Amino acid sequence: MPKVLIVAEHLDGKLNASTAKCVTAAQALSPQAIDILVLAADPAAIAAEAAQIAGVARVLTVANDANTHAIAQVLAPQIAQLADGYTHVLGPSTTFGKDLMPCVAALLGVAQVSDVMTVESSHVFKRPIYAGNAIVTVEVPADHTVVATVRIASWAEAAKGGNATVEAAAVVAELPTHTRFIGLAAGASDRPDLQSAKRVVSGGRGVGSEENFKIIYDFADKLGAAVGASRAAVDAGYCPNEMQVGQTGKIIAPELYVAIGISGAIQHLTGIKDAGTIVAINKDGDAPIFEIADIGLVGDLFKILPELEAALG
């Protein structure tokens, strides 16, 4: 039976929701056991969160100052060493996982399976290709360790209520010195994280300018939502690229997605098609976004948004 090791994603001492989604994917394997691995300078609080996820048998911790920052080349040798005895090693298909898991796969000498959206059997999976226009079935050789990233937009978070044991793991791995942390440049925001937010409001080229994007921020704040953008808006300089939603940005699955001034290029639709409810506001009634929207409003966004804000109170 499969035995699964999940690499926990965390930031600022808090567990990312993507880890619970990986647990759900792991449960689809009908495994013998699911363990979560937490690598951090001080993993105690993160491990306590992970231990509460239902279905988790153990939480392994590796405390090392070298793990203060999530550097793939530093984390991967430790994960590869601890992977011994596991049939599957999973990580989320987020920026964190996309950076880390290929390094783990290389050290284990296997090919990675990316963006797992369904589990057919222990070594057979389905994943999207061609911007989500086709689904391919991938089979991993039965004698290979499965290293995979989980498409978090395709899986719900595992429930809480677990009570897994927390154990410190001993790792004696040679860590590289050629890759090291220098600094972090990131925009500060009090809004929810775009990749895990339940509600997201995104603006597109139709917003018109960086100054006009304030109307998107204001509306998002009214909803308590994260803020995203289309690639066209990012390329036009309206907002930074970490806000980009779509095939070449972040693939998300919020409960509510509001697309404002976004026409709906296929690359953008790929990133939002798993959202619960999609609301589109665009002056072009023939915009492709309306083909997948659950609710569509045709009109001038600069007139519609103030009216919506007023209605929200």
JSON list of N, CA and C in Angstrom, two decimals, residues 29-73:
[
{"chain": "A", "resi": 29, "resn": "LEU", "atom": "N", "xyz": [-5.28, 8.07, -2.76]},
{"chain": "A", "resi": 29, "resn": "LEU", "atom": "CA", "xyz": [-4.41, 6.92, -3.04]},
{"chain": "A", "resi": 29, "resn": "LEU", "atom": "C", "xyz": [-4.74, 5.72, -2.16]},
{"chain": "A", "resi": 30, "resn": "SER", "atom": "N", "xyz": [-5.66, 5.89, -1.20]},
{"chain": "A", "resi": 30, "resn": "SER", "atom": "CA", "xyz": [-5.97, 4.85, -0.20]},
{"chain": "A", "resi": 30, "resn": "SER", "atom": "C", "xyz": [-4.68, 4.35, 0.45]},
{"chain": "A", "resi": 31, "resn": "PRO", "atom": "N", "xyz": [-3.93, 5.26, 1.06]},
{"chain": "A", "resi": 31, "resn": "PRO", "atom": "CA", "xyz": [-2.59, 4.91, 1.53]},
{"chain": "A", "resi": 31, "resn": "PRO", "atom": "C", "xyz": [-2.59, 4.19, 2.88]},
{"chain": "A", "resi": 32, "resn": "GLN", "atom": "N", "xyz": [-1.48, 3.56, 3.13]},
{"chain": "A", "resi": 32, "resn": "GLN", "atom": "CA", "xyz": [-1.24, 2.95, 4.44]},
{"chain": "A", "resi": 32, "resn": "GLN", "atom": "C", "xyz": [-1.06, 4.04, 5.49]},
{"chain": "A", "resi": 33, "resn": "ALA", "atom": "N", "xyz": [-0.37, 5.13, 5.11]},
{"chain": "A", "resi": 33, "resn": "ALA", "atom": "CA", "xyz": [-0.15, 6.23, 6.04]},
{"chain": "A", "resi": 33, "resn": "ALA", "atom": "C", "xyz": [0.17, 7.49, 5.27]},
{"chain": "A", "resi": 34, "resn": "ILE", "atom": "N", "xyz": [-0.20, 8.64, 5.88]},
{"chain": "A", "resi": 34, "resn": "ILE", "atom": "CA", "xyz": [0.14, 9.95, 5.33]},
{"chain": "A", "resi": 34, "resn": "ILE", "atom": "C", "xyz": [0.93, 10.71, 6.40]},
{"chain": "A", "resi": 35, "resn": "ASP", "atom": "N", "xyz": [2.15, 11.10, 6.07]},
{"chain": "A", "resi": 35, "resn": "ASP", "atom": "CA", "xyz": [2.98, 11.89, 6.97]},
{"chain": "A", "resi": 35, "resn": "ASP", "atom": "C", "xyz": [3.23, 13.25, 6.35]},
{"chain": "A", "resi": 36, "resn": "ILE", "atom": "N", "xyz": [3.36, 14.26, 7.19]},
{"chain": "A", "resi": 36, "resn": "ILE", "atom": "CA", "xyz": [3.68, 15.62, 6.73]},
{"chain": "A", "resi": 36, "resn": "ILE", "atom": "C", "xyz": [5.06, 15.98, 7.25]},
{"chain": "A", "resi": 37, "resn": "LEU", "atom": "N", "xyz": [5.87, 16.57, 6.39]},
{"chain": "A", "resi": 37, "resn": "LEU", "atom": "CA", "xyz": [7.22, 17.00, 6.74]},
{"chain": "A", "resi": 37, "resn": "LEU", "atom": "C", "xyz": [7.27, 18.52, 6.83]},
{"chain": "A", "resi": 38, "resn": "VAL", "atom": "N", "xyz": [7.71, 19.03, 7.97]},
{"chain": "A", "resi": 38, "resn": "VAL", "atom": "CA", "xyz": [7.84, 20.47, 8.18]},
{"chain": "A", "resi": 38, "resn": "VAL", "atom": "C", "xyz": [9.31, 20.81, 8.35]},
{"chain": "A", "resi": 39, "resn": "LEU", "atom": "N", "xyz": [9.85, 21.59, 7.44]},
{"chain": "A", "resi": 39, "resn": "LEU", "atom": "CA", "xyz": [11.23, 22.06, 7.53]},
{"chain": "A", "resi": 39, "resn": "LEU", "atom": "C", "xyz": [11.21, 23.54, 7.84]},
{"chain": "A", "resi": 40, "resn": "ALA", "atom": "N", "xyz": [11.82, 23.93, 8.94]},
{"chain": "A", "resi": 40, "resn": "ALA", "atom": "CA", "xyz": [11.81, 25.34, 9.36]},
{"chain": "A", "resi": 40, "resn": "ALA", "atom": "C", "xyz": [12.92, 25.55, 10.39]},
{"chain": "A", "resi": 41, "resn": "ALA", "atom": "N", "xyz": [13.16, 26.80, 10.72]},
{"chain": "A", "resi": 41, "resn": "ALA", "atom": "CA", "xyz": [14.10, 27.10, 11.79]},
{"chain": "A", "resi": 41, "resn": "ALA", "atom": "C", "xyz": [13.49, 26.69, 13.12]},
{"chain": "A", "resi": 42, "resn": "ASP", "atom": "N", "xyz": [12.20, 26.97, 13.29]},
{"chain": "A", "resi": 42, "resn": "ASP", "atom": "CA", "xyz": [11.45, 26.57, 14.48]},
{"chain": "A", "resi": 42, "resn": "ASP", "atom": "C", "xyz": [10.10, 26.02, 14.01]},
{"chain": "A", "resi": 43, "resn": "PRO", "atom": "N", "xyz": [10.01, 24.71, 13.82]},
{"chain": "A", "resi": 43, "resn": "PRO", "atom": "CA", "xyz": [8.81, 24.12, 13.21]},
{"chain": "A", "resi": 43, "resn": "PRO", "atom": "C", "xyz": [7.66, 23.83, 14.17]},
{"chain": "A", "resi": 44, "resn": "ALA", "atom": "N", "xyz": [7.80, 24.10, 15.46]},
{"chain": "A", "resi": 44, "resn": "ALA", "atom": "CA", "xyz": [6.83, 23.65, 16.45]},
{"chain": "A", "resi": 44, "resn": "ALA", "atom": "C", "xyz": [5.41, 24.10, 16.17]},
{"chain": "A", "resi": 45, "resn": "ALA", "atom": "N", "xyz": [5.19, 25.41, 15.96]},
{"chain": "A", "resi": 45, "resn": "ALA", "atom": "CA", "xyz": [3.84, 25.93, 15.76]},
{"chain": "A", "resi": 45, "resn": "ALA", "atom": "C", "xyz": [3.24, 25.41, 14.45]},
{"chain": "A", "resi": 46, "resn": "ILE", "atom": "N", "xyz": [4.06, 25.33, 13.42]},
{"chain": "A", "resi": 46, "resn": "ILE", "atom": "CA", "xyz": [3.59, 24.84, 12.12]},
{"chain": "A", "resi": 46, "resn": "ILE", "atom": "C", "xyz": [3.20, 23.37, 12.22]},
{"chain": "A", "resi": 47, "resn": "ALA", "atom": "N", "xyz": [4.03, 22.60, 12.92]},
{"chain": "A", "resi": 47, "resn": "ALA", "atom": "CA", "xyz": [3.76, 21.18, 13.09]},
{"chain": "A", "resi": 47, "resn": "ALA", "atom": "C", "xyz": [2.47, 20.95, 13.87]},
{"chain": "A", "resi": 48, "resn": "ALA", "atom": "N", "xyz": [2.22, 21.81, 14.85]},
{"chain": "A", "resi": 48, "resn": "ALA", "atom": "CA", "xyz": [0.98, 21.69, 15.64]},
{"chain": "A", "resi": 48, "resn": "ALA", "atom": "C", "xyz": [-0.24, 21.89, 14.75]},
{"chain": "A", "resi": 49, "resn": "GLU", "atom": "N", "xyz": [-0.16, 22.83, 13.82]},
{"chain": "A", "resi": 49, "resn": "GLU", "atom": "CA", "xyz": [-1.25, 23.04, 12.86]},
{"chain": "A", "resi": 49, "resn": "GLU", "atom": "C", "xyz": [-1.44, 21.82, 11.98]},
{"chain": "A", "resi": 50, "resn": "ALA", "atom": "N", "xyz": [-0.31, 21.31, 11.45]},
{"chain": "A", "resi": 50, "resn": "ALA", "atom": "CA", "xyz": [-0.37, 20.17, 10.54]},
{"chain": "A", "resi": 50, "resn": "ALA", "atom": "C", "xyz": [-0.93, 18.94, 11.23]},
{"chain": "A", "resi": 51, "resn": "ALA", "atom": "N", "xyz": [-0.65, 18.79, 12.52]},
{"chain": "A", "resi": 51, "resn": "ALA", "atom": "CA", "xyz": [-1.11, 17.62, 13.26]},
{"chain": "A", "resi": 51, "resn": "ALA", "atom": "C", "xyz": [-2.63, 17.58, 13.40]},
{"chain": "A", "resi": 52, "resn": "GLN", "atom": "N", "xyz": [-3.28, 18.72, 13.21]},
{"chain": "A", "resi": 52, "resn": "GLN", "atom": "CA", "xyz": [-4.73, 18.80, 13.35]},
{"chain": "A", "resi": 52, "resn": "GLN", "atom": "C", "xyz": [-5.47, 18.40, 12.07]},
{"chain": "A", "resi": 53, "resn": "ILE", "atom": "N", "xyz": [-4.74, 18.19, 10.98]},
{"chain": "A", "resi": 53, "resn": "ILE", "atom": "CA", "xyz": [-5.39, 17.82, 9.72]},
{"chain": "A", "resi": 53, "resn": "ILE", "atom": "C", "xyz": [-5.81, 16.36, 9.79]},
{"chain": "A", "resi": 54, "resn": "ALA", "atom": "N", "xyz": [-7.07, 16.10, 9.52]},
{"chain": "A", "resi": 54, "resn": "ALA", "atom": "CA", "xyz": [-7.61, 14.74, 9.58]},
{"chain": "A", "resi": 54, "resn": "ALA", "atom": "C", "xyz": [-6.94, 13.83, 8.56]},
{"chain": "A", "resi": 55, "resn": "GLY", "atom": "N", "xyz": [-6.61, 12.63, 8.99]},
{"chain": "A", "resi": 55, "resn": "GLY", "atom": "CA", "xyz": [-6.03, 11.66, 8.08]},
{"chain": "A", "resi": 55, "resn": "GLY", "atom": "C", "xyz": [-4.52, 11.59, 8.13]},
{"chain": "A", "resi": 56, "resn": "VAL", "atom": "N", "xyz": [-3.89, 12.50, 8.88]},
{"chain": "A", "resi": 56, "resn": "VAL", "atom": "CA", "xyz": [-2.43, 12.52, 8.97]},
{"chain": "A", "resi": 56, "resn": "VAL", "atom": "C", "xyz": [-1.97, 11.64, 10.13]},
{"chain": "A", "resi": 57, "resn": "ALA", "atom": "N", "xyz": [-1.02, 10.75, 9.86]},
{"chain": "A", "resi": 57, "resn": "ALA", "atom": "CA", "xyz": [-0.54, 9.83, 10.90]},
{"chain": "A", "resi": 57, "resn": "ALA", "atom": "C", "xyz": [0.55, 10.47, 11.75]},
{"chain": "A", "resi": 58, "resn": "ARG", "atom": "N", "xyz": [1.54, 11.08, 11.07]},
{"chain": "A", "resi": 58, "resn": "ARG", "atom": "CA", "xyz": [2.67, 11.69, 11.79]},
{"chain": "A", "resi": 58, "resn": "ARG", "atom": "C", "xyz": [3.04, 13.02, 11.14]},
{"chain": "A", "resi": 59, "resn": "VAL", "atom": "N", "xyz": [3.61, 13.88, 11.95]},
{"chain": "A", "resi": 59, "resn": "VAL", "atom": "CA", "xyz": [4.22, 15.11, 11.43]},
{"chain": "A", "resi": 59, "resn": "VAL", "atom": "C", "xyz": [5.69, 15.06, 11.81]},
{"chain": "A", "resi": 60, "resn": "LEU", "atom": "N", "xyz": [6.53, 15.04, 10.79]},
{"chain": "A", "resi": 60, "resn": "LEU", "atom": "CA", "xyz": [7.97, 15.01, 11.01]},
{"chain": "A", "resi": 60, "resn": "LEU", "atom": "C", "xyz": [8.50, 16.44, 10.94]},
{"chain": "A", "resi": 61, "resn": "THR", "atom": "N", "xyz": [9.39, 16.78, 11.85]},
{"chain": "A", "resi": 61, "resn": "THR", "atom": "CA", "xyz": [9.95, 18.13, 11.87]},
{"chain": "A", "resi": 61, "resn": "THR", "atom": "C", "xyz": [11.46, 18.09, 11.71]},
{"chain": "A", "resi": 62, "resn": "VAL", "atom": "N", "xyz": [11.98, 19.07, 10.99]},
{"chain": "A", "resi": 62, "resn": "VAL", "atom": "CA", "xyz": [13.42, 19.25, 10.87]},
{"chain": "A", "resi": 62, "resn": "VAL", "atom": "C", "xyz": [13.71, 20.70, 11.22]},
{"chain": "A", "resi": 63, "resn": "ALA", "atom": "N", "xyz": [14.32, 20.90, 12.38]},
{"chain": "A", "resi": 63, "resn": "ALA", "atom": "CA", "xyz": [14.65, 22.25, 12.83]},
{"chain": "A", "resi": 63, "resn": "ALA", "atom": "C", "xyz": [16.09, 22.57, 12.44]},
{"chain": "A", "resi": 64, "resn": "ASN", "atom": "N", "xyz": [16.24, 23.59, 11.61]},
{"chain": "A", "resi": 64, "resn": "ASN", "atom": "CA", "xyz": [17.56, 23.98, 11.14]},
{"chain": "A", "resi": 64, "resn": "ASN", "atom": "C", "xyz": [17.50, 25.44, 10.71]},
{"chain": "A", "resi": 65, "resn": "ASP", "atom": "N", "xyz": [18.43, 26.24, 11.16]},
{"chain": "A", "resi": 65, "resn": "ASP", "atom": "CA", "xyz": [18.44, 27.65, 10.77]},
{"chain": "A", "resi": 65, "resn": "ASP", "atom": "C", "xyz": [18.54, 27.82, 9.26]},
{"chain": "A", "resi": 66, "resn": "ALA", "atom": "N", "xyz": [19.11, 26.83, 8.59]},
{"chain": "A", "resi": 66, "resn": "ALA", "atom": "CA", "xyz": [19.23, 26.88, 7.13]},
{"chain": "A", "resi": 66, "resn": "ALA", "atom": "C", "xyz": [17.87, 26.83, 6.46]},
{"chain": "A", "resi": 67, "resn": "ASN", "atom": "N", "xyz": [16.84, 26.37, 7.22]},
{"chain": "A", "resi": 67, "resn": "ASN", "atom": "CA", "xyz": [15.49, 26.25, 6.67]},
{"chain": "A", "resi": 67, "resn": "ASN", "atom": "C", "xyz": [14.62, 27.47, 6.96]},
{"chain": "A", "resi": 68, "resn": "THR", "atom": "N", "xyz": [15.25, 28.54, 7.43]},
{"chain": "A", "resi": 68, "resn": "THR", "atom": "CA", "xyz": [14.49, 29.75, 7.74]},
{"chain": "A", "resi": 68, "resn": "THR", "atom": "C", "xyz": [13.75, 30.26, 6.51]},
{"chain": "A", "resi": 69, "resn": "HIS", "atom": "N", "xyz": [14.40, 30.19, 5.36]},
{"chain": "A", "resi": 69, "resn": "HIS", "atom": "CA", "xyz": [13.80, 30.62, 4.10]},
{"chain": "A", "resi": 69, "resn": "HIS", "atom": "C", "xyz": [13.67, 29.40, 3.19]},
{"chain": "A", "resi": 70, "resn": "ALA", "atom": "N", "xyz": [12.57, 29.35, 2.45]},
{"chain": "A", "resi": 70, "resn": "ALA", "atom": "CA", "xyz": [12.27, 28.18, 1.61]},
{"chain": "A", "resi": 70, "resn": "ALA", "atom": "C", "xyz": [13.09, 28.21, 0.32]},
{"chain": "A", "resi": 71, "resn": "ILE", "atom": "N", "xyz": [14.33, 27.80, 0.43]},
{"chain": "A", "resi": 71, "resn": "ILE", "atom": "CA", "xyz": [15.21, 27.73, -0.74]},
{"chain": "A", "resi": 71, "resn": "ILE", "atom": "C", "xyz": [15.25, 26.28, -1.22]},
{"chain": "A", "resi": 72, "resn": "ALA", "atom": "N", "xyz": [14.81, 26.06, -2.43]},
{"chain": "A", "resi": 72, "resn": "ALA", "atom": "CA", "xyz": [14.64, 24.70, -2.96]},
{"chain": "A", "resi": 72, "resn": "ALA", "atom": "C", "xyz": [15.92, 23.88, -2.85]},
{"chain": "A", "resi": 73, "resn": "GLN", "atom": "N", "xyz": [17.05, 24.48, -3.20]},
{"chain": "A", "resi": 73, "resn": "GLN", "atom": "CA", "xyz": [18.31, 23.74, -3.22]},
{"chain": "A", "resi": 73, "resn": "GLN", "atom": "C", "xyz": [18.77, 23.34, -1.83]}
]
